């Protein structure tokens, strides 16, 4: 439940910020209960769709229950030495050089970088699913377990993964140029380098 609240607050923050960027009007009040019910309903509806996609398209699918995302590790890390660092209740942003591809479930590519692209992860510049793919799946803060990320140790140098995420952790019910509203998305990420921004 705590993890869902963290995800919901992060999602609402992203939606609020992006709404403010597009419109000078004050952001109207948000009914958190209705928003939570809407997101819960979307997650329930998309859960079997994502499971079917992962079973049909991934060689070794793994389910992350806290994020309701499926993933597979295509290539293991070549360097395990990088460690993610916490600052309070969040990770210190990292600078990652990556090759990536974003697709709809039907295989339509909406974004791709075939050469190393440097990204800062941890400043809410990318969709939530993409950022959470980098973080370790479990951290303990002041004796309480949190489940912020996708894979056990987080993404490391040389690692290549593919995952499918429900729409609330992507663009939710907003459409983008090539992405219809309420679209689950598939990402493939290859990390060629990673370091802390500190």
mmCIF file of C-alpha atoms in Angstrom:
data_model
loop_
_atom_site.group_PDB
_atom_site.id
_atom_site.type_symbol
_atom_site.label_atom_id
_atom_site.label_comp_id
_atom_site.label_asym_id
_atom_site.label_seq_id
_atom_site.Cartn_x
_atom_site.Cartn_y
_atom_site.Cartn_z
ATOM 1 C CA UNK A 1 0.000 0.000 0.000
ATOM 2 C CA UNK A 2 2.822 2.413 0.871
ATOM 3 C CA UNK A 3 4.517 1.651 -2.429
ATOM 4 C CA UNK A 4 1.293 2.369 -4.337
ATOM 5 C CA UNK A 5 0.951 5.735 -2.559
ATOM 6 C CA UNK A 6 4.524 6.633 -3.538
ATOM 7 C CA UNK A 7 3.835 5.665 -7.170
ATOM 8 C CA UNK A 8 0.550 7.599 -7.188
ATOM 9 C CA UNK A 9 2.113 10.728 -5.690
ATOM 10 C CA UNK A 10 4.989 10.579 -8.207
ATOM 11 C CA UNK A 11 2.557 10.115 -11.089
ATOM 12 C CA UNK A 12 0.356 12.987 -9.938
ATOM 13 C CA UNK A 13 3.405 15.225 -9.511
ATOM 14 C CA UNK A 14 4.498 14.522 -13.076
ATOM 15 C CA UNK A 15 0.979 15.157 -14.403
ATOM 16 C CA UNK A 16 0.683 18.374 -12.376
ATOM 17 C CA UNK A 17 4.062 19.690 -13.527
ATOM 18 C CA UNK A 18 3.385 18.883 -17.169
ATOM 19 C CA UNK A 19 -0.066 20.485 -16.901
ATOM 20 C CA UNK A 20 1.473 23.646 -15.501
ATOM 21 C CA UNK A 21 4.029 23.724 -18.288
ATOM 22 C CA UNK A 22 1.292 23.670 -20.955
ATOM 23 C CA UNK A 23 -1.205 25.985 -19.300
ATOM 24 C CA UNK A 24 -0.773 29.180 -17.319
ATOM 25 C CA UNK A 25 -4.051 28.615 -15.461
ATOM 26 C CA UNK A 26 -3.914 27.341 -11.898
ATOM 27 C CA UNK A 27 -4.064 23.561 -11.656
ATOM 28 C CA UNK A 28 -7.500 22.588 -10.368
ATOM 29 C CA UNK A 29 -7.747 20.480 -7.209
ATOM 30 C CA UNK A 30 -7.195 16.771 -7.654
ATOM 31 C CA UNK A 31 -9.577 14.237 -6.133
ATOM 32 C CA UNK A 32 -6.971 11.695 -5.031
ATOM 33 C CA UNK A 33 -9.523 8.984 -4.269
ATOM 34 C CA UNK A 34 -11.054 9.183 -7.755
ATOM 35 C CA UNK A 35 -7.599 9.311 -9.323
ATOM 36 C CA UNK A 36 -6.478 6.291 -7.340
ATOM 37 C CA UNK A 37 -9.624 4.377 -8.317
ATOM 38 C CA UNK A 38 -9.062 5.274 -11.986
ATOM 39 C CA UNK A 39 -5.440 4.115 -11.886
ATOM 40 C CA UNK A 40 -6.393 0.910 -10.021
ATOM 41 C CA UNK A 41 -9.020 0.168 -12.660
ATOM 42 C CA UNK A 42 -6.517 0.750 -15.487
ATOM 43 C CA UNK A 43 -3.896 -1.456 -13.839
ATOM 44 C CA UNK A 44 -6.417 -4.286 -13.346
ATOM 45 C CA UNK A 45 -7.589 -4.051 -16.959
ATOM 46 C CA UNK A 46 -4.044 -4.043 -18.362
ATOM 47 C CA UNK A 47 -2.578 -6.744 -16.102
ATOM 48 C CA UNK A 48 -3.649 -9.752 -18.242
ATOM 49 C CA UNK A 49 -2.681 -7.915 -21.445
ATOM 50 C CA UNK A 50 0.862 -7.321 -20.160
ATOM 51 C CA UNK A 51 1.146 -10.903 -18.884
ATOM 52 C CA UNK A 52 0.119 -12.265 -22.275
ATOM 53 C CA UNK A 53 2.559 -9.941 -24.071
ATOM 54 C CA UNK A 54 5.458 -10.984 -21.805
ATOM 55 C CA UNK A 55 4.711 -14.701 -22.154
ATOM 56 C CA UNK A 56 4.548 -14.444 -25.943
ATOM 57 C CA UNK A 57 7.488 -12.072 -26.539
ATOM 58 C CA UNK A 58 10.025 -12.554 -23.723
ATOM 59 C CA UNK A 59 12.281 -15.607 -23.492
ATOM 60 C CA UNK A 60 12.611 -15.459 -19.691
ATOM 61 C CA UNK A 61 9.851 -13.183 -18.351
ATOM 62 C CA UNK A 62 10.038 -12.008 -14.735
ATOM 63 C CA UNK A 63 7.135 -10.255 -13.010
ATOM 64 C CA UNK A 64 7.694 -7.343 -10.619
ATOM 65 C CA UNK A 65 4.536 -7.288 -8.514
ATOM 66 C CA UNK A 66 5.103 -3.912 -6.851
ATOM 67 C CA UNK A 67 5.365 -2.126 -10.226
ATOM 68 C CA UNK A 68 3.097 -4.557 -12.103
ATOM 69 C CA UNK A 69 5.701 -4.703 -14.862
ATOM 70 C CA UNK A 70 7.227 -7.663 -16.713
ATOM 71 C CA UNK A 71 10.890 -7.703 -17.712
ATOM 72 C CA UNK A 72 13.629 -9.916 -19.053
ATOM 73 C CA UNK A 73 17.379 -9.541 -18.821
ATOM 74 C CA UNK A 74 18.737 -9.950 -22.338
ATOM 75 C CA UNK A 75 22.403 -9.389 -21.470
ATOM 76 C CA UNK A 76 23.809 -9.465 -17.918
ATOM 77 C CA UNK A 77 25.937 -6.632 -16.581
ATOM 78 C CA UNK A 78 29.608 -6.586 -17.524
ATOM 79 C CA UNK A 79 30.519 -4.420 -14.515
ATOM 80 C CA UNK A 80 28.661 -4.825 -11.202
ATOM 81 C CA UNK A 81 30.727 -2.253 -9.296
ATOM 82 C CA UNK A 82 28.335 0.711 -9.565
ATOM 83 C CA UNK A 83 26.170 1.222 -6.469
ATOM 84 C CA UNK A 84 23.033 3.361 -6.310
ATOM 85 C CA UNK A 85 23.129 5.903 -3.484
ATOM 86 C CA UNK A 86 20.193 7.048 -1.382
ATOM 87 C CA UNK A 87 19.663 10.615 -0.258
ATOM 88 C CA UNK A 88 16.788 10.693 2.198
ATOM 89 C CA UNK A 89 13.921 8.769 0.606
ATOM 90 C CA UNK A 90 15.133 8.924 -2.990
ATOM 91 C CA UNK A 91 18.105 7.866 -5.051
ATOM 92 C CA UNK A 92 20.819 10.289 -6.051
ATOM 93 C CA UNK A 93 20.309 10.899 -9.805
ATOM 94 C CA UNK A 94 22.607 9.005 -12.131
ATOM 95 C CA UNK A 95 24.084 9.809 -15.512
ATOM 96 C CA UNK A 96 23.573 6.846 -17.824
ATOM 97 C CA UNK A 97 24.778 6.366 -21.376
ATOM 98 C CA UNK A 98 22.190 4.170 -23.048
ATOM 99 C CA UNK A 99 20.870 2.777 -26.291
ATOM 100 C CA UNK A 100 17.119 2.333 -26.124
ATOM 101 C CA UNK A 101 13.951 1.658 -28.032
ATOM 102 C CA UNK A 102 10.354 2.430 -27.071
ATOM 103 C CA UNK A 103 7.503 0.540 -28.713
ATOM 104 C CA UNK A 104 3.759 0.098 -28.558
ATOM 105 C CA UNK A 105 2.498 -3.437 -27.950
ATOM 106 C CA UNK A 106 1.892 -3.821 -31.685
ATOM 107 C CA UNK A 107 5.603 -3.222 -32.403
ATOM 108 C CA UNK A 108 5.311 0.398 -33.571
ATOM 109 C CA UNK A 109 8.524 2.195 -32.562
ATOM 110 C CA UNK A 110 7.845 5.638 -31.103
ATOM 111 C CA UNK A 111 11.382 6.513 -29.992
ATOM 112 C CA UNK A 112 14.849 5.040 -30.464
ATOM 113 C CA UNK A 113 18.516 5.834 -29.847
ATOM 114 C CA UNK A 114 20.919 3.440 -31.571
ATOM 115 C CA UNK A 115 24.057 5.279 -30.433
ATOM 116 C CA UNK A 116 24.969 6.056 -26.848
ATOM 117 C CA UNK A 117 22.707 8.795 -25.479
ATOM 118 C CA UNK A 118 23.523 10.380 -22.119
ATOM 119 C CA UNK A 119 20.502 10.668 -19.829
ATOM 120 C CA UNK A 120 20.112 11.891 -16.291
ATOM 121 C CA UNK A 121 17.892 9.446 -14.435
ATOM 122 C CA UNK A 122 16.226 10.540 -11.218
ATOM 123 C CA UNK A 123 15.008 14.043 -12.038
ATOM 124 C CA UNK A 124 11.612 12.987 -13.449
ATOM 125 C CA UNK A 125 12.633 13.879 -17.000
ATOM 126 C CA UNK A 126 11.527 10.502 -18.403
ATOM 127 C CA UNK A 127 8.399 8.436 -17.984
ATOM 128 C CA UNK A 128 8.176 6.801 -14.593
ATOM 129 C CA UNK A 129 8.502 3.244 -15.942
ATOM 130 C CA UNK A 130 11.745 4.115 -17.747
ATOM 131 C CA UNK A 131 13.282 5.701 -14.638
ATOM 132 C CA UNK A 132 12.156 2.935 -12.289
ATOM 133 C CA UNK A 133 13.827 0.377 -14.551
ATOM 134 C CA UNK A 134 17.154 1.757 -13.297
ATOM 135 C CA UNK A 135 16.567 1.560 -9.537
ATOM 136 C CA UNK A 136 17.082 -1.523 -7.371
ATOM 137 C CA UNK A 137 13.823 -3.365 -6.673
ATOM 138 C CA UNK A 138 14.077 -3.142 -2.875
ATOM 139 C CA UNK A 139 15.660 -0.707 -0.429
ATOM 140 C CA UNK A 140 15.355 -0.421 3.329
ATOM 141 C CA UNK A 141 15.139 3.052 4.837
ATOM 142 C CA UNK A 142 14.937 3.459 8.626
ATOM 143 C CA UNK A 143 13.930 -0.186 8.944
ATOM 144 C CA UNK A 144 11.093 0.068 6.403
ATOM 145 C CA UNK A 145 11.224 -1.805 3.085
ATOM 146 C CA UNK A 146 10.374 0.114 -0.086
ATOM 147 C CA UNK A 147 10.098 -1.293 -3.599
ATOM 148 C CA UNK A 148 11.013 1.515 -5.999
ATOM 149 C CA UNK A 149 12.720 -0.312 -8.848
ATOM 150 C CA UNK A 150 12.467 -3.115 -11.348
ATOM 151 C CA UNK A 151 15.463 -5.480 -11.081
ATOM 152 C CA UNK A 152 17.155 -6.803 -7.924
ATOM 153 C CA UNK A 153 20.332 -4.662 -8.148
ATOM 154 C CA UNK A 154 19.230 -1.926 -10.552
ATOM 155 C CA UNK A 155 20.696 -1.492 -14.010
ATOM 156 C CA UNK A 156 24.458 -1.771 -14.324
ATOM 157 C CA UNK A 157 27.028 -1.170 -17.040
ATOM 158 C CA UNK A 158 26.744 -3.581 -19.954
ATOM 159 C CA UNK A 159 23.269 -4.756 -18.983
ATOM 160 C CA UNK A 160 20.479 -4.929 -21.548
ATOM 161 C CA UNK A 161 16.852 -5.424 -20.535
ATOM 162 C CA UNK A 162 13.424 -5.292 -22.063
ATOM 163 C CA UNK A 163 10.246 -4.563 -20.113
ATOM 164 C CA UNK A 164 6.573 -3.872 -20.624
ATOM 165 C CA UNK A 165 4.839 -1.337 -18.391
ATOM 166 C CA UNK A 166 1.198 -0.391 -17.787
ATOM 167 C CA UNK A 167 0.070 2.991 -19.070
ATOM 168 C CA UNK A 168 -0.196 4.724 -15.638
ATOM 169 C CA UNK A 169 3.607 4.423 -15.319
ATOM 170 C CA UNK A 170 4.075 5.728 -18.873
ATOM 171 C CA UNK A 171 1.945 8.523 -20.386
ATOM 172 C CA UNK A 172 -1.210 7.390 -18.603
ATOM 173 C CA UNK A 173 -4.406 8.687 -20.215
ATOM 174 C CA UNK A 174 -2.621 11.375 -22.242
ATOM 175 C CA UNK A 175 -1.752 10.849 -25.890
ATOM 176 C CA UNK A 176 1.562 11.771 -27.487
ATOM 177 C CA UNK A 177 2.570 12.100 -31.132
ATOM 178 C CA UNK A 178 2.780 8.343 -31.836
ATOM 179 C CA UNK A 179 1.329 7.065 -28.564
ATOM 180 C CA UNK A 180 -2.431 6.747 -28.023
ATOM 181 C CA UNK A 181 -3.823 7.467 -24.556
ATOM 182 C CA UNK A 182 -3.829 4.541 -22.107
ATOM 183 C CA UNK A 183 -1.059 2.694 -23.989
ATOM 184 C CA UNK A 184 1.139 0.173 -22.192
ATOM 185 C CA UNK A 185 4.687 0.547 -23.528
ATOM 186 C CA UNK A 186 7.627 -1.742 -24.201
ATOM 187 C CA UNK A 187 11.180 -0.487 -23.661
ATOM 188 C CA UNK A 188 14.539 -2.054 -24.458
ATOM 189 C CA UNK A 189 17.475 -0.426 -22.654
ATOM 190 C CA UNK A 190 21.185 -1.171 -23.015
ATOM 191 C CA UNK A 191 23.429 0.605 -20.493
ATOM 192 C CA UNK A 192 26.879 1.319 -21.889
ATOM 193 C CA UNK A 193 27.999 3.459 -18.920
ATOM 194 C CA UNK A 194 26.559 4.671 -15.633
ATOM 195 C CA UNK A 195 27.811 6.975 -12.865
ATOM 196 C CA UNK A 196 26.490 9.084 -10.020
ATOM 197 C CA UNK A 197 25.815 12.779 -10.618
ATOM 198 C CA UNK A 198 27.490 13.654 -7.298
#
